[in-house]
mmCIF file of C-alpha atoms in Angstrom:
data_model
loop_
_atom_site.group_PDB
_atom_site.id
_atom_site.type_symbol
_atom_site.label_atom_id
_atom_site.label_comp_id
_atom_site.label_asym_id
_atom_site.label_seq_id
_atom_site.Cartn_x
_atom_site.Cartn_y
_atom_site.Cartn_z
ATOM 1 C CA HIS P 35 6.093 27.676 21.077
ATOM 2 C CA THR P 36 2.426 27.633 20.097
ATOM 3 C CA ARG P 37 0.573 25.981 17.266
ATOM 4 C CA SER P 38 -2.671 27.414 15.865
ATOM 5 C CA PHE P 39 -5.414 25.251 14.400
ATOM 6 C CA HIS P 40 -8.780 25.853 12.755
ATOM 7 C CA VAL P 41 -11.996 23.879 13.090
ATOM 8 C CA THR P 42 -15.073 24.812 11.031
ATOM 9 C CA GLY P 43 -17.484 26.826 13.134
ATOM 10 C CA VAL P 44 -15.069 27.017 16.056
ATOM 11 C CA GLN P 45 -12.912 29.979 17.062
ATOM 12 C CA THR P 46 -9.190 29.651 16.295
ATOM 13 C CA CYS P 47 -7.226 28.336 19.288
ATOM 14 C CA ALA P 48 -3.544 28.196 20.155
ATOM 15 C CA LEU P 49 -2.067 25.343 22.158
ATOM 16 C CA PRO P 50 1.426 25.361 23.624
ATOM 17 C CA ILE P 51 3.964 22.913 22.235
ATOM 18 C CA TYR P 52 6.693 21.659 24.541
ATOM 19 C CA THR P 53 9.873 20.061 23.291
ATOM 20 C CA LEU P 54 11.406 17.350 25.459
ATOM 21 C CA LEU P 55 15.035 16.304 25.430
ATOM 22 C CA CYS P 56 15.950 12.721 26.216
ATOM 23 C CA GLY P 57 19.314 13.463 27.773
ATOM 24 C CA ALA P 58 22.029 11.199 29.115
ATOM 25 C CA GLY P 59 24.643 11.290 31.834
ATOM 26 C CA SER P 60 27.204 12.281 29.211
ATOM 27 C CA MET P 61 25.633 15.759 29.357
ATOM 28 C CA THR P 62 27.291 16.245 32.726
ATOM 29 C CA VAL P 63 30.691 15.173 31.351
ATOM 30 C CA ALA P 64 30.675 17.485 28.313
ATOM 31 C CA PRO P 65 31.299 20.786 30.203
ATOM 32 C CA SER P 66 34.648 19.424 31.367
ATOM 33 C CA LEU P 67 35.674 18.237 27.899
ATOM 34 C CA TYR P 68 34.951 21.292 25.738
ATOM 35 C CA ALA P 69 36.062 24.882 26.233
ATOM 36 C CA ARG P 70 33.027 26.242 24.363
ATOM 37 C CA LEU P 71 30.077 23.969 24.892
ATOM 38 C CA GLY P 72 27.197 26.349 24.120
ATOM 39 C CA PHE P 73 24.915 25.359 27.000
ATOM 40 C CA ASP P 74 24.821 25.231 30.792
ATOM 41 C CA VAL P 75 23.924 21.692 31.804
ATOM 42 C CA VAL P 76 22.683 22.739 35.250
ATOM 43 C CA ASN P 77 20.652 25.854 34.351
ATOM 44 C CA ASP P 78 19.583 25.528 30.700
ATOM 45 C CA PHE P 79 17.312 22.492 31.127
ATOM 46 C CA ALA P 80 14.314 21.796 33.339
ATOM 47 C CA PRO P 81 14.510 18.229 34.736
ATOM 48 C CA VAL P 82 11.327 16.211 34.247
ATOM 49 C CA SER P 83 12.060 12.572 35.104
ATOM 50 C CA LEU P 84 14.771 9.959 35.267
ATOM 51 C CA ILE P 85 14.151 6.966 33.022
ATOM 52 C CA VAL P 86 16.876 4.346 33.468
ATOM 53 C CA THR P 87 20.449 3.746 34.478
ATOM 54 C CA ILE P 88 22.799 1.869 32.179
ATOM 55 C CA GLN P 89 25.690 0.513 34.180
ATOM 56 C CA ASN P 90 29.276 -0.176 33.227
ATOM 57 C CA ALA P 91 31.182 -3.381 33.885
ATOM 58 C CA LEU P 92 34.823 -4.424 33.953
ATOM 59 C CA MET P 93 35.432 -7.332 31.565
ATOM 60 C CA LEU P 94 38.796 -9.093 31.395
ATOM 61 C CA HIS P 95 40.215 -11.497 28.836
ATOM 62 C CA PRO P 96 40.722 -15.017 30.305
ATOM 63 C CA SER P 97 44.452 -14.924 29.544
ATOM 64 C CA ILE P 98 44.995 -12.244 32.199
ATOM 65 C CA PRO P 99 45.743 -13.823 35.609
ATOM 66 C CA ALA P 100 43.232 -11.898 37.698
ATOM 67 C CA ARG P 101 39.786 -12.850 38.945
ATOM 68 C CA THR P 102 38.884 -9.807 41.043
ATOM 69 C CA VAL P 103 39.443 -6.056 41.050
ATOM 70 C CA ARG P 104 41.961 -6.471 43.865
ATOM 71 C CA GLU P 105 43.944 -8.969 41.811
ATOM 72 C CA LEU P 106 43.766 -6.677 38.763
ATOM 73 C CA VAL P 107 45.097 -3.771 40.844
ATOM 74 C CA ALA P 108 47.947 -5.925 42.165
ATOM 75 C CA LEU P 109 48.804 -7.016 38.618
ATOM 76 C CA ALA P 110 48.719 -3.423 37.352
ATOM 77 C CA LYS P 111 51.074 -2.350 40.145
ATOM 78 C CA ALA P 112 53.454 -5.153 39.201
ATOM 79 C CA ARG P 113 53.258 -4.118 35.524
ATOM 80 C CA PRO P 114 52.953 -0.294 35.543
ATOM 81 C CA GLY P 115 51.914 1.015 32.136
ATOM 82 C CA LYS P 116 51.899 -2.466 30.592
ATOM 83 C CA LEU P 117 48.141 -3.150 30.704
ATOM 84 C CA ASN P 118 45.571 -1.415 28.494
ATOM 85 C CA TYR P 119 41.843 -0.891 28.877
ATOM 86 C CA ALA P 120 39.227 -0.206 26.220
ATOM 87 C CA SER P 121 36.395 2.306 26.432
ATOM 88 C CA ALA P 122 33.666 3.321 24.003
ATOM 89 C CA GLY P 123 35.535 6.541 23.232
ATOM 90 C CA ASN P 124 37.499 9.467 24.582
ATOM 91 C CA GLY P 125 35.529 11.440 27.152
ATOM 92 C CA THR P 126 32.804 8.827 27.581
ATOM 93 C CA VAL P 127 31.513 7.919 31.015
ATOM 94 C CA ASN P 128 33.322 4.574 30.869
ATOM 95 C CA HIS P 129 36.567 6.407 30.027
ATOM 96 C CA LEU P 130 36.102 8.445 33.214
ATOM 97 C CA ALA P 131 35.319 5.222 35.088
ATOM 98 C CA GLY P 132 38.658 3.762 33.992
ATOM 99 C CA GLU P 133 40.585 6.883 34.975
ATOM 100 C CA TRP P 134 38.891 7.005 38.369
ATOM 101 C CA LEU P 135 40.022 3.412 38.936
ATOM 102 C CA ASN P 136 43.563 4.410 37.967
ATOM 103 C CA SER P 137 43.694 7.374 40.320
ATOM 104 C CA ALA P 138 41.898 5.722 43.244
ATOM 105 C CA ALA P 139 44.020 2.553 43.116
ATOM 106 C CA LYS P 140 47.224 4.445 42.213
ATOM 107 C CA ILE P 141 47.803 2.344 39.121
ATOM 108 C CA SER P 142 48.489 3.113 35.456
ATOM 109 C CA ILE P 143 46.365 1.086 33.042
ATOM 110 C CA VAL P 144 46.578 2.790 29.640
ATOM 111 C CA HIS P 145 43.358 4.018 28.037
ATOM 112 C CA VAL P 146 42.588 2.931 24.459
ATOM 113 C CA PRO P 147 39.489 4.721 23.080
ATOM 114 C CA TYR P 148 37.318 2.864 20.569
ATOM 115 C CA LYS P 149 34.536 4.118 18.321
ATOM 116 C CA GLY P 150 31.760 2.512 20.327
ATOM 117 C CA GLY P 151 31.298 -0.217 22.905
ATOM 118 C CA GLY P 152 30.682 -3.003 20.389
ATOM 119 C CA PRO P 153 34.116 -2.877 18.720
ATOM 120 C CA ALA P 154 35.770 -2.492 22.125
ATOM 121 C CA ALA P 155 34.000 -5.555 23.532
ATOM 122 C CA SER P 156 34.901 -7.577 20.434
ATOM 123 C CA ASP P 157 38.587 -6.814 20.890
ATOM 124 C CA VAL P 158 38.505 -7.801 24.554
ATOM 125 C CA VAL P 159 36.841 -11.085 23.574
ATOM 126 C CA GLY P 160 39.464 -11.601 20.856
ATOM 127 C CA GLY P 161 42.350 -10.848 23.205
ATOM 128 C CA GLN P 162 43.573 -7.797 21.276
ATOM 129 C CA ILE P 163 43.188 -5.765 24.471
ATOM 130 C CA PRO P 164 43.054 -7.273 27.966
ATOM 131 C CA LEU P 165 40.473 -5.137 29.770
ATOM 132 C CA GLY P 166 37.269 -3.327 28.885
ATOM 133 C CA VAL P 167 35.402 -0.754 30.968
ATOM 134 C CA LEU P 168 32.170 -0.882 29.004
ATOM 135 C CA ALA P 169 28.408 -0.688 29.253
ATOM 136 C CA ALA P 170 26.989 -3.792 30.873
ATOM 137 C CA ALA P 171 24.810 -4.358 27.802
ATOM 138 C CA ALA P 172 27.976 -4.900 25.743
ATOM 139 C CA ALA P 173 29.823 -6.868 28.416
ATOM 140 C CA LEU P 174 27.275 -9.216 29.994
ATOM 141 C CA PRO P 175 26.607 -11.520 27.004
ATOM 142 C CA HIS P 176 30.338 -12.277 26.748
ATOM 143 C CA MET P 177 30.593 -12.805 30.505
ATOM 144 C CA LYS P 178 27.696 -15.248 30.463
ATOM 145 C CA SER P 179 29.258 -17.187 27.585
ATOM 146 C CA GLY P 180 32.543 -17.460 29.467
ATOM 147 C CA ARG P 181 34.536 -15.721 26.748
ATOM 148 C CA VAL P 182 35.585 -13.011 29.205
ATOM 149 C CA LYS P 183 35.782 -12.715 32.968
ATOM 150 C CA GLY P 184 33.472 -10.275 34.716
ATOM 151 C CA LEU P 185 35.263 -8.474 37.534
ATOM 152 C CA ALA P 186 32.795 -5.870 38.791
ATOM 153 C CA VAL P 187 30.163 -3.271 37.970
ATOM 154 C CA THR P 188 30.731 0.439 38.455
ATOM 155 C CA SER P 189 27.371 1.178 40.091
ATOM 156 C CA ALA P 190 26.798 1.802 43.802
ATOM 157 C CA ARG P 191 24.771 -1.418 44.115
ATOM 158 C CA ARG P 192 24.879 -4.798 42.416
ATOM 159 C CA LEU P 193 22.687 -5.172 39.349
ATOM 160 C CA SER P 194 19.393 -7.023 39.679
ATOM 161 C CA PHE P 195 20.127 -8.967 36.480
ATOM 162 C CA ALA P 196 23.755 -9.776 37.448
ATOM 163 C CA PRO P 197 23.673 -10.187 41.248
ATOM 164 C CA ASN P 198 26.879 -12.238 41.386
ATOM 165 C CA LEU P 199 29.004 -9.394 40.047
ATOM 166 C CA PRO P 200 30.378 -7.273 42.912
ATOM 167 C CA THR P 201 30.664 -3.511 42.695
ATOM 168 C CA VAL P 202 34.035 -1.803 42.334
ATOM 169 C CA ALA P 203 33.341 -0.066 45.658
ATOM 170 C CA GLU P 204 32.966 -3.340 47.543
ATOM 171 C CA SER P 205 36.056 -4.664 45.757
ATOM 172 C CA GLY P 206 38.419 -2.281 47.515
ATOM 173 C CA ILE P 207 37.706 1.186 46.033
ATOM 174 C CA PRO P 208 35.381 2.867 48.595
ATOM 175 C CA GLY P 209 33.040 5.551 47.274
ATOM 176 C CA TYR P 210 33.513 4.492 43.648
ATOM 177 C CA GLU P 211 30.362 4.965 41.571
ATOM 178 C CA VAL P 212 30.073 5.718 37.854
ATOM 179 C CA THR P 213 26.649 5.419 36.256
ATOM 180 C CA LEU P 214 25.261 6.349 32.864
ATOM 181 C CA TRP P 215 21.618 7.399 32.996
ATOM 182 C CA ALA P 216 18.872 8.675 30.724
ATOM 183 C CA GLY P 217 16.198 11.213 31.604
ATOM 184 C CA PHE P 218 13.690 13.674 30.169
ATOM 185 C CA PHE P 219 14.266 17.425 30.266
ATOM 186 C CA ALA P 220 12.062 20.346 29.241
ATOM 187 C CA GLN P 221 12.841 23.971 28.460
ATOM 188 C CA PRO P 222 13.259 26.342 31.409
ATOM 189 C CA GLY P 223 10.042 28.167 32.152
ATOM 190 C CA VAL P 224 7.690 25.301 31.312
ATOM 191 C CA PRO P 225 4.840 25.538 33.853
ATOM 192 C CA ARG P 226 5.241 23.365 36.932
ATOM 193 C CA GLU P 227 1.899 21.657 36.346
ATOM 194 C CA VAL P 228 3.031 20.581 32.867
ATOM 195 C CA VAL P 229 6.296 19.149 34.240
ATOM 196 C CA SER P 230 4.333 17.308 36.935
ATOM 197 C CA ARG P 231 1.900 15.853 34.400
ATOM 198 C CA ILE P 232 4.667 14.603 32.110
ATOM 199 C CA ASN P 233 6.559 13.220 35.102
ATOM 200 C CA ALA P 234 3.480 11.282 36.220
ATOM 201 C CA GLU P 235 2.984 9.817 32.740
ATOM 202 C CA VAL P 236 6.647 8.762 32.463
ATOM 203 C CA ASN P 237 6.491 7.047 35.845
ATOM 204 C CA ARG P 238 3.243 5.333 34.890
ATOM 205 C CA ALA P 239 4.781 4.021 31.652
ATOM 206 C CA LEU P 240 7.874 2.753 33.477
ATOM 207 C CA LYS P 241 5.655 0.491 35.595
ATOM 208 C CA LEU P 242 4.249 -1.320 32.553
ATOM 209 C CA ALA P 243 5.502 -4.894 32.265
ATOM 210 C CA ASP P 244 6.324 -4.719 28.554
ATOM 211 C CA VAL P 245 8.277 -1.481 28.994
ATOM 212 C CA ARG P 246 10.306 -2.936 31.854
ATOM 213 C CA GLU P 247 10.944 -6.103 29.854
ATOM 214 C CA ARG P 248 12.275 -4.191 26.849
ATOM 215 C CA LEU P 249 14.505 -2.025 29.019
ATOM 216 C CA SER P 250 15.923 -5.015 30.875
ATOM 217 C CA GLY P 251 16.780 -6.477 27.466
ATOM 218 C CA ILE P 252 19.369 -3.729 27.020
ATOM 219 C CA ALA P 253 20.687 -4.197 30.587
ATOM 220 C CA ALA P 254 18.984 -1.014 31.787
ATOM 221 C CA GLU P 255 17.539 -0.632 35.270
ATOM 222 C CA VAL P 256 14.282 1.308 35.516
ATOM 223 C CA LEU P 257 14.392 4.399 37.739
ATOM 224 C CA GLY P 258 11.658 6.991 37.348
ATOM 225 C CA GLY P 259 11.262 9.410 40.257
ATOM 226 C CA THR P 260 10.664 13.119 40.691
ATOM 227 C CA PRO P 261 12.086 16.111 38.805
ATOM 228 C CA GLU P 262 14.049 16.872 41.966
ATOM 229 C CA ASP P 263 15.701 13.430 41.802
ATOM 230 C CA LEU P 264 16.976 14.156 38.284
ATOM 231 C CA SER P 265 18.072 17.678 39.234
ATOM 232 C CA ALA P 266 20.110 16.357 42.168
ATOM 233 C CA LEU P 267 21.748 13.688 39.994
ATOM 234 C CA VAL P 268 22.730 16.229 37.320
ATOM 235 C CA LYS P 269 24.430 18.426 39.926
ATOM 236 C CA THR P 270 26.190 15.486 41.596
ATOM 237 C CA ASP P 271 27.502 14.057 38.329
ATOM 238 C CA PHE P 272 28.501 17.495 37.029
ATOM 239 C CA GLU P 273 30.751 17.952 40.052
ATOM 240 C CA ARG P 274 31.989 14.350 40.195
ATOM 241 C CA TYR P 275 32.856 13.922 36.522
ATOM 242 C CA GLY P 276 34.276 17.422 36.323
ATOM 243 C CA ARG P 277 36.688 16.551 39.113
ATOM 244 C CA ILE P 278 37.766 13.306 37.399
ATOM 245 C CA ALA P 279 38.261 15.076 34.062
ATOM 246 C CA ARG P 280 40.314 17.858 35.637
ATOM 247 C CA GLU P 281 42.473 15.530 37.733
ATOM 248 C CA ASN P 282 43.256 13.377 34.700
ATOM 249 C CA ARG P 283 43.424 16.245 32.184
ATOM 250 C CA ILE P 284 40.784 14.697 29.943
ATOM 251 C CA ARG P 285 39.814 16.999 27.072
ATOM 252 C CA ALA P 286 38.033 16.557 23.746
ATOM 253 C CA ASP P 287 39.088 19.771 22.017
#
């Protein structure tokens, strides 16, 4: 798009206007959930820069006799179909994280979708549901207070702000990694120099102390990086989450 402007005594000029999308990892899940999505997540957006990752965590009510993922898996095998887990909603990344745990560990913990992570976390704290696979931002305050047990995080590495929590992968499920991220995208065809300039400014802002402090307050880990980093992540997650959705027949329509 272009926008024209007039200045007295100066010739009319036209400057390009670029619209950015702040997209999330859920973009890569949507193609597997809807028959008619209306966009191609891989080809209809031009990656600009990653911003943050927002990790998931497994939180367990204290009444459940398990302290680790291995113990939870053993309990689920002893009680097939008797345990439930909460997610922030059907088709969310934490829903896929729970189903990947089910399939990888060969267990059957029943999914209960909530309308958001807050209500789901509250019900785990209250004991209405034993397990939550939820964003770390919703889970960590309750873990720190001792109202729930923290079993693991779903990321590939331990979190800098919760280093004592192991990953699911190191808890007996090799290769397990489910991460929600946020990043900037532009329209296809935006000049490379414009993408590079915006990318540089995003990375500069992510190094500012106050920005990093605010992001850590919502349990987000700062990423940044190149457009190619975001492009590779979109393709990886598109394939990974598509496989999980297909294997577990997860649909939203």
